[in-house]
Amino acid sequence: MKGDIRVIKRSGNSEPLDINKLHVMVEAACDGLAGVDGRGIDVRKAVEYIVGCQNFDGGYGATPGNESHAGQVFTCVAALQLAGALDKVDADLLCWWLAERQTASGGLNGRPEKLQDVCYSWWCLSSLSILKRLHWIDQDRLVEFILDCQDEIDGQQYHARENLSF
């Protein structure tokens, strides 16, 4: 287990994440959900499955062989981080794919040839942050894009007004 992953307890104390405690965390997360029991989760098998979802382009699909998608990338990268298995990620290839999601507007899209939006920008940015590659995108342009998506009346929008077609 990598020592750089820490858990903040309810008391406020922090301790290194222990793979055996991960089962307890999953079990607690499942507690109260109808018919869900996390005690039987095999973290090593889960990691193996996630690794199998990685595509030739570095991204992850929802199942093996499915198209890479920024939301799924974040889900897989965050799960691998929690499992202490970030070493299973081809970080340079994946982060290249994530950086390629940045469009001329500065925002990021979730898949090639799709519109950028604030939500996809978050998925991509969060994955790049976990993998310590935030410097691979133009952060100033991303900030401008997010600010352009604000509306004085309605608050935050997914798209900048000029990107919407009605």
PDB file of N, CA, C and O in Angstrom, residues 97-139:
ATOM      1  N   TRP A  97      -4.628  11.631 -23.382  1.00  0.00           N
ATOM      2  CA  TRP A  97      -6.022  11.561 -23.819  1.00  0.00           C
ATOM      3  C   TRP A  97      -6.854  12.637 -23.130  1.00  0.00           C
ATOM      4  O   TRP A  97      -7.662  13.319 -23.767  1.00  0.00           O
ATOM      5  N   LEU A  98      -6.647  12.813 -21.822  1.00  0.00           N
ATOM      6  CA  LEU A  98      -7.385  13.832 -21.078  1.00  0.00           C
ATOM      7  C   LEU A  98      -7.047  15.238 -21.565  1.00  0.00           C
ATOM      8  O   LEU A  98      -7.941  16.067 -21.755  1.00  0.00           O
ATOM      9  N   ALA A  99      -5.779  15.524 -21.792  1.00  0.00           N
ATOM     10  CA  ALA A  99      -5.375  16.849 -22.261  1.00  0.00           C
ATOM     11  C   ALA A  99      -5.951  17.138 -23.650  1.00  0.00           C
ATOM     12  O   ALA A  99      -6.283  18.293 -23.960  1.00  0.00           O
ATOM     13  N   GLU A 100      -6.108  16.108 -24.456  1.00  0.00           N
ATOM     14  CA  GLU A 100      -6.699  16.263 -25.785  1.00  0.00           C
ATOM     15  C   GLU A 100      -8.177  16.614 -25.722  1.00  0.00           C
ATOM     16  O   GLU A 100      -8.774  16.998 -26.723  1.00  0.00           O
ATOM     17  N   ARG A 101      -8.785  16.503 -24.574  1.00  0.00           N
ATOM     18  CA  ARG A 101     -10.188  16.856 -24.416  1.00  0.00           C
ATOM     19  C   ARG A 101     -10.378  18.377 -24.365  1.00  0.00           C
ATOM     20  O   ARG A 101     -11.485  18.869 -24.469  1.00  0.00           O
ATOM     21  N   GLN A 102      -9.279  19.141 -24.175  1.00  0.00           N
ATOM     22  CA  GLN A 102      -9.419  20.597 -24.108  1.00  0.00           C
ATOM     23  C   GLN A 102      -9.664  21.144 -25.505  1.00  0.00           C
ATOM     24  O   GLN A 102      -8.932  20.850 -26.442  1.00  0.00           O
ATOM     25  N   THR A 103     -10.722  21.944 -25.624  1.00  0.00           N
ATOM     26  CA  THR A 103     -11.112  22.512 -26.915  1.00  0.00           C
ATOM     27  C   THR A 103     -10.608  23.948 -27.027  1.00  0.00           C
ATOM     28  O   THR A 103     -10.073  24.507 -26.062  1.00  0.00           O
ATOM     29  N   ALA A 104     -10.829  24.544 -28.181  1.00  0.00           N
ATOM     30  CA  ALA A 104     -10.385  25.917 -28.419  1.00  0.00           C
ATOM     31  C   ALA A 104     -10.997  26.896 -27.422  1.00  0.00           C
ATOM     32  O   ALA A 104     -10.402  27.927 -27.110  1.00  0.00           O
ATOM     33  N   SER A 105     -12.165  26.577 -26.883  1.00  0.00           N
ATOM     34  CA  SER A 105     -12.830  27.457 -25.908  1.00  0.00           C
ATOM     35  C   SER A 105     -12.135  27.443 -24.549  1.00  0.00           C
ATOM     36  O   SER A 105     -12.399  28.281 -23.711  1.00  0.00           O
ATOM     37  N   GLY A 106     -11.283  26.434 -24.311  1.00  0.00           N
ATOM     38  CA  GLY A 106     -10.631  26.272 -23.016  1.00  0.00           C
ATOM     39  C   GLY A 106     -11.287  25.205 -22.162  1.00  0.00           C
ATOM     40  O   GLY A 106     -10.693  24.675 -21.243  1.00  0.00           O
ATOM     41  N   GLY A 107     -12.565  24.888 -22.454  1.00  0.00           N
ATOM     42  CA  GLY A 107     -13.273  23.846 -21.722  1.00  0.00           C
ATOM     43  C   GLY A 107     -12.843  22.468 -22.193  1.00  0.00           C
ATOM     44  O   GLY A 107     -12.131  22.319 -23.184  1.00  0.00           O
ATOM     45  N   LEU A 108     -13.271  21.454 -21.459  1.00  0.00           N
ATOM     46  CA  LEU A 108     -12.928  20.077 -21.816  1.00  0.00           C
ATOM     47  C   LEU A 108     -14.196  19.301 -22.153  1.00  0.00           C
ATOM     48  O   LEU A 108     -15.241  19.521 -21.539  1.00  0.00           O
ATOM     49  N   ASN A 109     -14.074  18.400 -23.117  1.00  0.00           N
ATOM     50  CA  ASN A 109     -15.203  17.545 -23.454  1.00  0.00           C
ATOM     51  C   ASN A 109     -14.973  16.156 -22.878  1.00  0.00           C
ATOM     52  O   ASN A 109     -13.901  15.847 -22.384  1.00  0.00           O
ATOM     53  N   GLY A 110     -15.998  15.323 -22.940  1.00  0.00           N
ATOM     54  CA  GLY A 110     -15.906  13.987 -22.348  1.00  0.00           C
ATOM     55  C   GLY A 110     -15.437  12.916 -23.314  1.00  0.00           C
ATOM     56  O   GLY A 110     -14.971  11.860 -22.894  1.00  0.00           O
ATOM     57  N   ARG A 111     -15.575  13.201 -24.601  1.00  0.00           N
ATOM     58  CA  ARG A 111     -15.183  12.268 -25.655  1.00  0.00           C
ATOM     59  C   ARG A 111     -14.807  13.085 -26.882  1.00  0.00           C
ATOM     60  O   ARG A 111     -15.278  14.211 -27.044  1.00  0.00           O
ATOM     61  N   PRO A 112     -14.006  12.522 -27.768  1.00  0.00           N
ATOM     62  CA  PRO A 112     -13.655  13.252 -28.998  1.00  0.00           C
ATOM     63  C   PRO A 112     -14.903  13.656 -29.783  1.00  0.00           C
ATOM     64  O   PRO A 112     -15.907  12.936 -29.805  1.00  0.00           O
ATOM     65  N   GLU A 113     -14.819  14.829 -30.388  1.00  0.00           N
ATOM     66  CA  GLU A 113     -15.867  15.362 -31.260  1.00  0.00           C
ATOM     67  C   GLU A 113     -17.155  15.751 -30.529  1.00  0.00           C
ATOM     68  O   GLU A 113     -18.193  15.913 -31.161  1.00  0.00           O
ATOM     69  N   LYS A 114     -17.116  15.865 -29.222  1.00  0.00           N
ATOM     70  CA  LYS A 114     -18.285  16.291 -28.443  1.00  0.00           C
ATOM     71  C   LYS A 114     -18.054  17.702 -27.921  1.00  0.00           C
ATOM     72  O   LYS A 114     -16.922  18.180 -27.851  1.00  0.00           O
ATOM     73  N   LEU A 115     -19.139  18.366 -27.525  1.00  0.00           N
ATOM     74  CA  LEU A 115     -19.019  19.705 -26.960  1.00  0.00           C
ATOM     75  C   LEU A 115     -18.371  19.665 -25.582  1.00  0.00           C
ATOM     76  O   LEU A 115     -18.560  18.724 -24.814  1.00  0.00           O
ATOM     77  N   GLN A 116     -17.642  20.697 -25.280  1.00  0.00           N
ATOM     78  CA  GLN A 116     -17.074  20.883 -23.943  1.00  0.00           C
ATOM     79  C   GLN A 116     -18.169  21.372 -23.025  1.00  0.00           C
ATOM     80  O   GLN A 116     -19.126  21.989 -23.463  1.00  0.00           O
ATOM     81  N   ASP A 117     -18.045  21.064 -21.750  1.00  0.00           N
ATOM     82  CA  ASP A 117     -18.945  21.639 -20.758  1.00  0.00           C
ATOM     83  C   ASP A 117     -18.268  21.614 -19.395  1.00  0.00           C
ATOM     84  O   ASP A 117     -17.190  21.048 -19.229  1.00  0.00           O
ATOM     85  N   VAL A 118     -18.903  22.265 -18.428  1.00  0.00           N
ATOM     86  CA  VAL A 118     -18.322  22.390 -17.090  1.00  0.00           C
ATOM     87  C   VAL A 118     -18.216  21.034 -16.409  1.00  0.00           C
ATOM     88  O   VAL A 118     -17.229  20.739 -15.734  1.00  0.00           O
ATOM     89  N   CYS A 119     -19.223  20.185 -16.598  1.00  0.00           N
ATOM     90  CA  CYS A 119     -19.221  18.869 -15.964  1.00  0.00           C
ATOM     91  C   CYS A 119     -18.051  18.021 -16.465  1.00  0.00           C
ATOM     92  O   CYS A 119     -17.282  17.471 -15.676  1.00  0.00           O
ATOM     93  N   TYR A 120     -17.906  17.912 -17.781  1.00  0.00           N
ATOM     94  CA  TYR A 120     -16.786  17.144 -18.326  1.00  0.00           C
ATOM     95  C   TYR A 120     -15.448  17.759 -17.934  1.00  0.00           C
ATOM     96  O   TYR A 120     -14.471  17.056 -17.700  1.00  0.00           O
ATOM     97  N   SER A 121     -15.419  19.085 -17.869  1.00  0.00           N
ATOM     98  CA  SER A 121     -14.181  19.751 -17.432  1.00  0.00           C
ATOM     99  C   SER A 121     -13.794  19.283 -16.042  1.00  0.00           C
ATOM    100  O   SER A 121     -12.617  19.044 -15.756  1.00  0.00           O
ATOM    101  N   TRP A 122     -14.802  19.127 -15.163  1.00  0.00           N
ATOM    102  CA  TRP A 122     -14.522  18.667 -13.800  1.00  0.00           C
ATOM    103  C   TRP A 122     -13.972  17.247 -13.811  1.00  0.00           C
ATOM    104  O   TRP A 122     -12.998  16.950 -13.117  1.00  0.00           O
ATOM    105  N   TRP A 123     -14.605  16.325 -14.577  1.00  0.00           N
ATOM    106  CA  TRP A 123     -14.138  14.931 -14.616  1.00  0.00           C
ATOM    107  C   TRP A 123     -12.685  14.873 -15.080  1.00  0.00           C
ATOM    108  O   TRP A 123     -11.859  14.172 -14.494  1.00  0.00           O
ATOM    109  N   CYS A 124     -12.388  15.601 -16.161  1.00  0.00           N
ATOM    110  CA  CYS A 124     -11.020  15.586 -16.700  1.00  0.00           C
ATOM    111  C   CYS A 124     -10.035  16.217 -15.721  1.00  0.00           C
ATOM    112  O   CYS A 124      -8.959  15.658 -15.464  1.00  0.00           O
ATOM    113  N   LEU A 125     -10.392  17.373 -15.193  1.00  0.00           N
ATOM    114  CA  LEU A 125      -9.516  18.091 -14.272  1.00  0.00           C
ATOM    115  C   LEU A 125      -9.228  17.256 -13.027  1.00  0.00           C
ATOM    116  O   LEU A 125      -8.091  17.183 -12.558  1.00  0.00           O
ATOM    117  N   SER A 126     -10.241  16.601 -12.491  1.00  0.00           N
ATOM    118  CA  SER A 126     -10.061  15.778 -11.297  1.00  0.00           C
ATOM    119  C   SER A 126      -9.139  14.599 -11.560  1.00  0.00           C
ATOM    120  O   SER A 126      -8.286  14.264 -10.733  1.00  0.00           O
ATOM    121  N   SER A 127      -9.291  13.971 -12.727  1.00  0.00           N
ATOM    122  CA  SER A 127      -8.401  12.855 -13.080  1.00  0.00           C
ATOM    123  C   SER A 127      -6.965  13.339 -13.249  1.00  0.00           C
ATOM    124  O   SER A 127      -6.031  12.699 -12.754  1.00  0.00           O
ATOM    125  N   LEU A 128      -6.796  14.455 -13.943  1.00  0.00           N
ATOM    126  CA  LEU A 128      -5.450  15.012 -14.105  1.00  0.00           C
ATOM    127  C   LEU A 128      -4.839  15.371 -12.755  1.00  0.00           C
ATOM    128  O   LEU A 128      -3.637  15.187 -12.542  1.00  0.00           O
ATOM    129  N   SER A 129      -5.656  15.856 -11.837  1.00  0.00           N
ATOM    130  CA  SER A 129      -5.174  16.205 -10.504  1.00  0.00           C
ATOM    131  C   SER A 129      -4.692  14.966  -9.748  1.00  0.00           C
ATOM    132  O   SER A 129      -3.605  14.976  -9.154  1.00  0.00           O
ATOM    133  N   ILE A 130      -5.488  13.902  -9.772  1.00  0.00           N
ATOM    134  CA  ILE A 130      -5.096  12.662  -9.097  1.00  0.00           C
ATOM    135  C   ILE A 130      -3.767  12.165  -9.647  1.00  0.00           C
ATOM    136  O   ILE A 130      -2.906  11.691  -8.905  1.00  0.00           O
ATOM    137  N   LEU A 131      -3.598  12.289 -10.963  1.00  0.00           N
ATOM    138  CA  LEU A 131      -2.391  11.784 -11.625  1.00  0.00           C
ATOM    139  C   LEU A 131      -1.273  12.830 -11.691  1.00  0.00           C
ATOM    140  O   LEU A 131      -0.245  12.605 -12.330  1.00  0.00           O
ATOM    141  N   LYS A 132      -1.483  13.962 -11.034  1.00  0.00           N
ATOM    142  CA  LYS A 132      -0.478  15.026 -10.916  1.00  0.00           C
ATOM    143  C   LYS A 132       0.008  15.524 -12.283  1.00  0.00           C
ATOM    144  O   LYS A 132       1.202  15.708 -12.525  1.00  0.00           O
ATOM    145  N   ARG A 133      -0.971  15.781 -13.177  1.00  0.00           N
ATOM    146  CA  ARG A 133      -0.649  16.272 -14.519  1.00  0.00           C
ATOM    147  C   ARG A 133      -1.493  17.508 -14.883  1.00  0.00           C
ATOM    148  O   ARG A 133      -1.790  17.733 -16.041  1.00  0.00           O
ATOM    149  N   LEU A 134      -1.871  18.309 -13.880  1.00  0.00           N
ATOM    150  CA  LEU A 134      -2.665  19.501 -14.171  1.00  0.00           C
ATOM    151  C   LEU A 134      -1.952  20.439 -15.142  1.00  0.00           C
ATOM    152  O   LEU A 134      -2.597  21.142 -15.921  1.00  0.00           O
ATOM    153  N   HIS A 135      -0.641  20.414 -15.109  1.00  0.00           N
ATOM    154  CA  HIS A 135       0.135  21.311 -15.972  1.00  0.00           C
ATOM    155  C   HIS A 135       0.062  20.901 -17.449  1.00  0.00           C
ATOM    156  O   HIS A 135       0.565  21.612 -18.307  1.00  0.00           O
ATOM    157  N   TRP A 136      -0.596  19.807 -17.760  1.00  0.00           N
ATOM    158  CA  TRP A 136      -0.721  19.362 -19.146  1.00  0.00           C
ATOM    159  C   TRP A 136      -1.831  20.084 -19.905  1.00  0.00           C
ATOM    160  O   TRP A 136      -1.982  19.897 -21.107  1.00  0.00           O
ATOM    161  N   ILE A 137      -2.647  20.874 -19.219  1.00  0.00           N
ATOM    162  CA  ILE A 137      -3.687  21.638 -19.892  1.00  0.00           C
ATOM    163  C   ILE A 137      -3.462  23.126 -19.634  1.00  0.00           C
ATOM    164  O   ILE A 137      -2.713  23.506 -18.738  1.00  0.00           O
ATOM    165  N   ASP A 138      -4.130  23.946 -20.440  1.00  0.00           N
ATOM    166  CA  ASP A 138      -4.057  25.389 -20.261  1.00  0.00           C
ATOM    167  C   ASP A 138      -5.082  25.773 -19.201  1.00  0.00           C
ATOM    168  O   ASP A 138      -6.276  25.939 -19.489  1.00  0.00           O
ATOM    169  N   GLN A 139      -4.616  25.889 -17.967  1.00  0.00           N
ATOM    170  CA  GLN A 139      -5.511  26.149 -16.846  1.00  0.00           C
ATOM    171  C   GLN A 139      -6.149  27.536 -16.925  1.00  0.00           C
ATOM    172  O   GLN A 139      -7.307  27.704 -16.540  1.00  0.00           O
TER     173      GLN A 139
END
